[in-house]
Coordinates of C-alpha atoms and ligand atoms in Angstrom, one line a residue:
T150 CA 62.6 52.6 101.1
L151 CA 63.3 55.3 98.6
E152 CA 60.3 57.5 99.6
R153 CA 59.5 55.9 103.0
P154 CA 58.9 58.7 105.5
L155 CA 60.7 58.5 108.8
S156 CA 58.6 56.8 111.4
P157 CA 58.0 58.5 114.8
R158 CA 61.3 58.4 116.6
R159 CA 62.1 55.3 118.6
R160 CA 63.1 55.5 122.2
R161 CA 66.4 57.3 122.6
T162 CA 69.3 57.1 125.0
K163 CA 70.3 60.1 127.0
R164 CA 72.7 60.9 124.3
G165 CA 69.9 61.2 121.9
R166 CA 70.3 58.0 119.9
T167 CA 68.0 55.0 119.5
D168 CA 69.3 52.3 121.8
S169 CA 68.5 49.1 119.8
P170 CA 68.5 48.0 116.2
S171 CA 65.1 47.7 114.5
P172 CA 63.6 44.2 114.2
L173 CA 64.5 44.1 110.5
V174 CA 68.1 44.7 111.3
R175 CA 68.1 42.1 114.0
V176 CA 66.9 39.5 111.4
L177 CA 69.7 40.6 109.0
I178 CA 72.2 40.3 111.8
L179 CA 71.1 36.8 112.4
M180 CA 71.4 36.0 108.7
V181 CA 75.0 37.3 108.3
G182 CA 78.0 35.1 109.0
Q183 CA 81.6 35.6 109.5
A184 CA 82.2 37.8 106.4
K185 CA 84.8 40.5 106.7
A186 CA 84.2 43.5 104.7
T187 CA 85.8 46.9 104.0
V188 CA 83.3 49.6 103.5
L189 CA 84.3 52.9 102.1
V190 CA 82.4 55.9 103.5
V191 CA 82.6 59.1 101.5
G192 CA 80.7 62.3 101.1
L193 CA 81.1 66.1 101.4
D194 CA 82.4 67.6 104.6
N195 CA 79.6 68.2 107.1
S196 CA 77.4 65.6 105.5
G197 CA 77.3 63.5 108.7
K198 CA 79.8 60.7 107.9
T199 CA 81.5 60.9 111.4
T200 CA 78.2 61.0 113.1
I201 CA 76.9 58.0 111.3
V202 CA 80.0 56.0 112.0
N203 CA 79.9 56.9 115.7
C204 CA 76.2 56.0 115.8
L205 CA 77.0 52.5 114.6
R206 CA 79.8 51.8 117.0
P207 CA 79.1 49.6 119.9
D208 CA 81.1 52.1 122.0
R209 CA 78.5 54.9 121.8
E210 CA 80.1 57.1 124.4
E211 CA 83.0 58.0 122.2
D212 CA 83.2 61.7 121.3
I213 CA 82.7 62.7 117.7
A214 CA 86.0 64.1 116.5
P215 CA 86.1 66.3 113.4
T216 CA 87.1 64.6 110.2
I217 CA 90.6 65.8 109.2
G218 CA 91.9 64.2 106.0
W219 CA 90.7 60.7 106.6
S220 CA 90.3 58.2 109.4
V221 CA 89.7 54.5 109.6
S222 CA 87.3 52.9 112.1
R223 CA 86.5 49.3 112.7
F224 CA 83.3 48.0 114.3
T225 CA 81.1 44.9 114.2
I226 CA 77.5 44.4 113.4
G227 CA 76.5 40.9 114.4
K228 CA 79.4 38.7 113.3
T229 CA 80.3 40.9 110.3
K230 CA 83.4 43.1 110.8
L231 CA 83.3 46.4 109.0
T232 CA 86.2 48.8 108.4
V233 CA 85.0 52.2 107.5
M234 CA 87.2 54.7 105.8
D235 CA 85.8 58.0 106.7
M236 CA 87.4 60.7 104.6
S237 CA 86.9 64.4 104.6
G238 CA 84.9 65.8 101.7
Q239 CA 87.0 68.9 101.6
S240 CA 88.4 69.2 98.1
K241 CA 92.1 69.5 99.3
Y242 CA 91.8 65.9 100.5
R243 CA 90.0 64.3 97.6
E244 CA 93.1 63.3 95.8
L245 CA 93.9 61.0 98.7
W246 CA 90.6 59.1 98.3
D247 CA 91.5 56.8 95.4
S248 CA 94.5 55.4 97.2
Y249 CA 92.0 53.7 99.5
Y250 CA 89.7 52.3 96.8
T251 CA 91.5 48.9 96.6
D252 CA 90.1 45.9 98.6
V253 CA 86.8 47.6 99.3
Q254 CA 83.6 45.5 99.2
A255 CA 81.0 48.2 99.4
V256 CA 80.5 52.0 99.1
V257 CA 78.6 54.3 101.4
F258 CA 77.9 57.9 100.3
V259 CA 76.5 60.3 102.8
V260 CA 74.6 63.4 101.7
D261 CA 73.2 66.3 103.8
A262 CA 69.7 66.3 102.5
S263 CA 69.1 69.8 103.9
D264 CA 72.1 71.4 102.1
R265 CA 70.4 71.8 98.7
K266 CA 73.0 74.2 97.3
R267 CA 75.7 71.5 97.6
H268 CA 73.8 68.7 96.0
K269 CA 75.4 69.5 92.6
E270 CA 78.8 69.3 94.2
A271 CA 77.9 66.0 95.9
H272 CA 76.8 64.7 92.5
G273 CA 80.2 65.6 91.1
V274 CA 82.0 63.7 93.8
L275 CA 79.7 60.7 93.5
I276 CA 80.4 60.5 89.7
S277 CA 84.1 60.5 90.4
V278 CA 83.8 57.8 93.2
L279 CA 81.5 55.5 91.3
G280 CA 83.6 56.0 88.1
S281 CA 86.6 54.3 89.8
G282 CA 87.4 50.9 88.3
D283 CA 88.4 49.6 91.7
L284 CA 84.8 50.2 92.9
S285 CA 82.9 49.0 89.9
G286 CA 79.9 46.8 90.6
L287 CA 80.1 47.1 94.4
P288 CA 77.0 47.5 96.4
F289 CA 76.2 51.2 96.9
L290 CA 74.3 52.7 99.8
A291 CA 73.5 56.4 99.8
F292 CA 72.4 57.9 103.1
C293 CA 70.0 60.8 102.7
N294 CA 71.0 62.3 106.0
K295 CA 69.6 65.1 108.2
M296 CA 66.0 64.2 107.5
D297 CA 65.0 65.7 110.8
L298 CA 65.7 69.2 109.4
A299 CA 62.8 71.1 107.8
E300 CA 64.9 72.1 104.8
A301 CA 65.7 68.4 104.0
V302 CA 64.6 67.5 100.4
P303 CA 62.5 64.4 100.0
P304 CA 64.7 61.3 99.2
A305 CA 63.2 61.0 95.7
E306 CA 64.3 64.5 94.9
L307 CA 67.8 63.8 96.2
A308 CA 67.9 60.6 94.1
R309 CA 67.2 62.7 91.0
A310 CA 69.8 65.4 92.0
L311 CA 72.4 62.7 92.4
D312 CA 71.2 60.7 89.4
I313 CA 71.1 57.6 91.5
T314 CA 68.0 56.0 89.9
N315 CA 69.9 55.5 86.6
L316 CA 72.6 53.3 88.2
S317 CA 72.3 50.0 86.5
D318 CA 75.8 48.5 87.1
R319 CA 75.4 47.7 90.8
A320 CA 72.9 47.1 93.6
W321 CA 72.0 50.5 95.2
H322 CA 69.8 51.7 97.9
L323 CA 68.9 55.2 99.1
Q324 CA 68.2 55.3 102.8
P325 CA 66.7 58.4 104.5
C326 CA 68.2 58.8 107.9
C327 CA 68.9 61.1 110.9
A328 CA 72.4 60.3 112.2
L329 CA 71.7 62.4 115.3
T330 CA 69.0 59.9 116.5
G331 CA 70.2 56.9 114.5
E332 CA 66.8 56.7 112.8
G333 CA 67.3 54.8 109.5
V334 CA 71.1 54.3 109.9
Q335 CA 71.0 50.6 111.0
D336 CA 68.4 49.8 108.4
G337 CA 70.7 51.1 105.7
I338 CA 73.7 49.2 107.0
G339 CA 71.6 46.1 107.3
W340 CA 70.8 46.3 103.6
L341 CA 74.5 46.7 102.9
V342 CA 75.6 43.8 105.0
A343 CA 73.0 41.6 103.3
R344 CA 74.3 42.6 99.9
I345 CA 77.9 42.0 100.8
K346 CA 77.0 38.5 102.0
G347 CA 75.1 37.9 98.8
R348 CA 78.1 38.6 96.5
Ligands
LIG700 P1 81.4 64.9 108.4 O1 82.1 63.8 109.2 O2 80.7 64.3 107.2 O3 82.2 66.1 108.1 P2 79.8 65.3 110.8 O4 80.1 65.4 109.3 O5 79.5 63.9 111.2 O6 81.0 65.9 111.6 O7 78.5 66.2 111.0 C1 78.6 67.6 110.7 C2 77.5 68.3 111.5 O8 76.2 67.8 111.1 C3 77.6 68.1 113.0 O9 77.1 69.3 113.6 C4 76.6 67.0 113.3 O10 76.1 67.0 114.6 C5 75.5 67.4 112.3 N1 74.7 66.3 111.9 C6 75.1 65.0 111.5 N2 74.0 64.3 111.2 C7 72.9 65.0 111.4 C8 71.5 64.8 111.3 O11 71.0 63.7 110.9 N3 70.7 65.9 111.7 C9 71.2 67.1 112.1 N4 70.3 68.0 112.4 N5 72.5 67.3 112.2 C10 73.3 66.3 111.9 P3 78.1 70.3 114.4 O12 77.2 71.4 114.9 O13 78.8 69.5 115.5 O14 79.1 70.8 113.3

């Protein structure tokens, strides 16, 4: 789905999010078993990590708290338990990240597609994350977030800016999304869950 445009928005809840997974994700949910997984969610501050995590939680009424340092969230998709480590992208916290790289089964990297001037910085962070030995070979999902904004770059352009297309040592997927509405988020996680099960 690298260049797939976002479809017209699905029906939304009063809080502005889609209220059911797509048919594709429902099929993936049926396919997954009892696997437990720890998923590392990283990205620059303000990229939308907290919004994505809250959008996936069954308890959708929870308020979105600002990310300070790091936080751990647990939620379930189908029968697969996911633990998400949502860490601030602010540079003063980055040295904390690698202490959470052990016992991780997948990596999610969130990028604000509309913030073109920070894509180089995001690329630098991504290099350091994917360069960690603890994370080598793990399935890698990149969310190209904030696709609802006019300034958002096309996913293919973001893939070039982050040099994702040259990744050959792991399964990867670039998913355009809008965390505010949930569009694309569950599809991306569905891909990740299927990859974790397949390992
Ligand atoms: P972080 O956890 O990566 O730091 P947040 O980022 O999830 O806190 O999101 C930062 C800001 O971006 C929030 O706005 C949030 O509402 C907004 N945001 C997240 N995803 C999207 C998206 O897909 N589209 C748009 N337009 N905005 C998004 P505020 O105003 O609360 O700071």
